[in-house]
Structure formats: structure tokens, C-alpha cells
Amino acid sequence: RLTATLFNNPRYCHFVGCYFCPRCHAGDLRVIPARVAERWDFEPRKVCKMAAEFLDAQVNLPLVPITRVRRTKVSSQSALTEMHALRQKLMRILQVLSESSCEFHETLTAILSAQLPAYMLHGVDLYTMQDLIRLAIESRSYPPFGRLARLATMGAEHIRVCATCQSGARFCAICASPRPVYIFEIGAYRACDCCQAVFHSKCFARAGSECPVCLRPRANVRRPSLAPVR
């Protein structure tokens, strides 16, 4: 138990949640991950030496799932939402290129490997604390944000003009528009969970969020007669 004296007061660590003596707590300031996830709070707080070393070792590791970051009304969090959408779009673009066996898949993968951190090539959910801190400070000026935006635009433009990629194009089953619906169009693409027919999200909403392709067989099923049997 630490005792307060005239010359020596115990110091509180905001990461561990305990008090330490001045030998173990030098007043180092660090951003607390839990406060970022729960409140989008990046104010540095005093931590003990052990906690400071631990946080420094973890700051560049992809350990923060975006599902653990609570949504707030803070404007700076919108940059994280947009960056996450770009990462999803890029992974879906790679999926289209892979499924169509387009040679541009290897080219784009090589560019991604050179310009983005490795963890961004193997999923979309994990972020580093450094990502979150710099997004809060720099917003859309954060370099990886700009790279993701440029690469996603490059991939989408290629797919829209490439004959190989167009071979597997899908079209809205409701409006029958001649313009394909692409899986990488986040927010505009909707696929039926049962028959995998694709739609524009707005068309699907106007249809009462029910798949017309699945409804047709049900409508054609002959209903039993309710007339009395003689």
C-alpha cells in the first residue's frame, strides 16, 4: 500500500487504473485505447512507465477491430467511416478481378503491397492505434486515406472498361438498367441472400425489401380450392 507523505504522493496510472510511486511513474502522457474506442477521446493522460512502454510497443500493431469503436457525433470520426468504406471497396474490387481472372489483379495487388500496410491487404476490420490517432488529427489528409481513395478509383475505373471484367457483370433484376451493378459499389449494391440476384439498393427498398425473383415461384404455386367438396 502506498502512503502519501509531504514529499511523495502516489501517482495514478490511467491505463492500469492503479497508483504507483514516482520511481515507477514519471508522468508519461499517452493516449488510452479504451477511451478512444468508447468515447473517441484522444486526450493524452498520465500513465506509469510500464504502461507507457506497453502502449508504445502496441501503437503500430493492427489490434483495434472497428466493431469495438463506438460511433459518436464527433466530426473527426467520419474520416474513419470513409476510410473503412474505401477498404471494403478495394477488397471487393480485388474479388471482382480475381473472379473474372483479369490480369490486372496481379498488377493492382503489387501496387497495394507497395503503397499500403500489409494488414490492409488481408482484411478490412483491424486498425492500429496510430491509424486512429492520425485520422483524428489529420482527417482525410492522412496519407493511407488518400492512397486508398486513389487505388479504389483506379480499380473501379478499370473494371468498368475492361472486357474481361465485364464478362461477369450483373444487372438489377428490378429496374433492368443496362448499367451493371457492381459489388464494390458500397451502399448501392444489394444481393438476395437466397437466390443471389442483385439489385440497386434503392430499387430493392422500393420493392419492399423483398426479392421479386424469389417471389415469382411462390406466386405461380396453385393454391388449394376452398370450394366445398360434393
mmCIF file with all atom_site columns, C-alpha atoms in Angstrom, residues 3-6 21 32 42 44-45 56 61 71 79 91 93 99-100 125 136-137 143 152 164 169 182-183 188 218 222:
data_model
loop_
_atom_site.group_PDB
_atom_site.id
_atom_site.type_symbol
_atom_site.label_atom_id
_atom_site.label_alt_id
_atom_site.label_comp_id
_atom_site.label_asym_id
_atom_site.label_entity_id
_atom_site.label_seq_id
_atom_site.pdbx_PDB_ins_code
_atom_site.Cartn_x
_atom_site.Cartn_y
_atom_site.Cartn_z
_atom_site.occupancy
_atom_site.B_iso_or_equiv
_atom_site.pdbx_formal_charge
_atom_site.auth_seq_id
_atom_site.auth_comp_id
_atom_site.auth_asym_id
_atom_site.auth_atom_id
_atom_site.pdbx_PDB_model_num
ATOM 1  C CA . THR A 1 3   ? 1.205   6.177   1.633   1.00 0.00 ? 3   THR A CA 1
ATOM 2  C CA . ALA A 1 4   ? 1.132   9.882   0.844   1.00 0.00 ? 4   ALA A CA 1
ATOM 3  C CA . THR A 1 5   ? 3.786   11.968  2.556   1.00 0.00 ? 5   THR A CA 1
ATOM 4  C CA . LEU A 1 6   ? 4.742   15.611  2.488   1.00 0.00 ? 6   LEU A CA 1
ATOM 5  C CA . CYS A 1 21  ? 5.385   5.535   -6.687  1.00 0.00 ? 21  CYS A CA 1
ATOM 6  C CA . ILE A 1 32  ? -5.615  5.481   -23.777 1.00 0.00 ? 32  ILE A CA 1
ATOM 7  C CA . PHE A 1 42  ? -7.575  11.222  -27.760 1.00 0.00 ? 42  PHE A CA 1
ATOM 8  C CA . PRO A 1 44  ? -3.160  12.101  -23.553 1.00 0.00 ? 44  PRO A CA 1
ATOM 9  C CA . ARG A 1 45  ? -3.282  11.001  -19.921 1.00 0.00 ? 45  ARG A CA 1
ATOM 10 C CA . ASP A 1 56  ? 4.490   2.343   -27.374 1.00 0.00 ? 56  ASP A CA 1
ATOM 11 C CA . LEU A 1 61  ? 0.100   -3.090  -34.496 1.00 0.00 ? 61  LEU A CA 1
ATOM 12 C CA . ARG A 1 71  ? -19.973 5.662   -33.014 1.00 0.00 ? 71  ARG A CA 1
ATOM 13 C CA . ALA A 1 79  ? -12.893 10.068  -41.697 1.00 0.00 ? 79  ALA A CA 1
ATOM 14 C CA . MET A 1 91  ? -11.284 -5.710  -51.234 1.00 0.00 ? 91  MET A CA 1
ATOM 15 C CA . ILE A 1 93  ? -12.628 -4.772  -56.398 1.00 0.00 ? 93  ILE A CA 1
ATOM 16 C CA . GLU A 1 99  ? -13.353 -13.998 -60.156 1.00 0.00 ? 99  GLU A CA 1
ATOM 17 C CA . SER A 1 100 ? -13.032 -12.721 -63.724 1.00 0.00 ? 100 SER A CA 1
ATOM 18 C CA . ASP A 1 125 ? -11.667 -4.816  -39.805 1.00 0.00 ? 125 ASP A CA 1
ATOM 19 C CA . ALA A 1 136 ? -8.425  12.163  -35.631 1.00 0.00 ? 136 ALA A CA 1
ATOM 20 C CA . ILE A 1 137 ? -5.692  14.762  -36.182 1.00 0.00 ? 137 ILE A CA 1
ATOM 21 C CA . PRO A 1 143 ? -1.621  9.534   -46.323 1.00 0.00 ? 143 PRO A CA 1
ATOM 22 C CA . ALA A 1 152 ? -10.106 2.268   -55.273 1.00 0.00 ? 152 ALA A CA 1
ATOM 23 C CA . THR A 1 164 ? -12.665 -9.405  -69.217 1.00 0.00 ? 164 THR A CA 1
ATOM 24 C CA . ALA A 1 169 ? -21.309 -8.236  -64.974 1.00 0.00 ? 169 ALA A CA 1
ATOM 25 C CA . TYR A 1 182 ? -21.058 -3.919  -59.046 1.00 0.00 ? 182 TYR A CA 1
ATOM 26 C CA . ILE A 1 183 ? -20.367 -5.500  -55.680 1.00 0.00 ? 183 ILE A CA 1
ATOM 27 C CA . ALA A 1 188 ? -25.720 0.993   -53.880 1.00 0.00 ? 188 ALA A CA 1
ATOM 28 C CA . ARG A 1 218 ? -44.473 -18.547 -54.841 1.00 0.00 ? 218 ARG A CA 1
ATOM 29 C CA . ARG A 1 222 ? -51.528 -23.191 -57.339 1.00 0.00 ? 222 ARG A CA 1
#
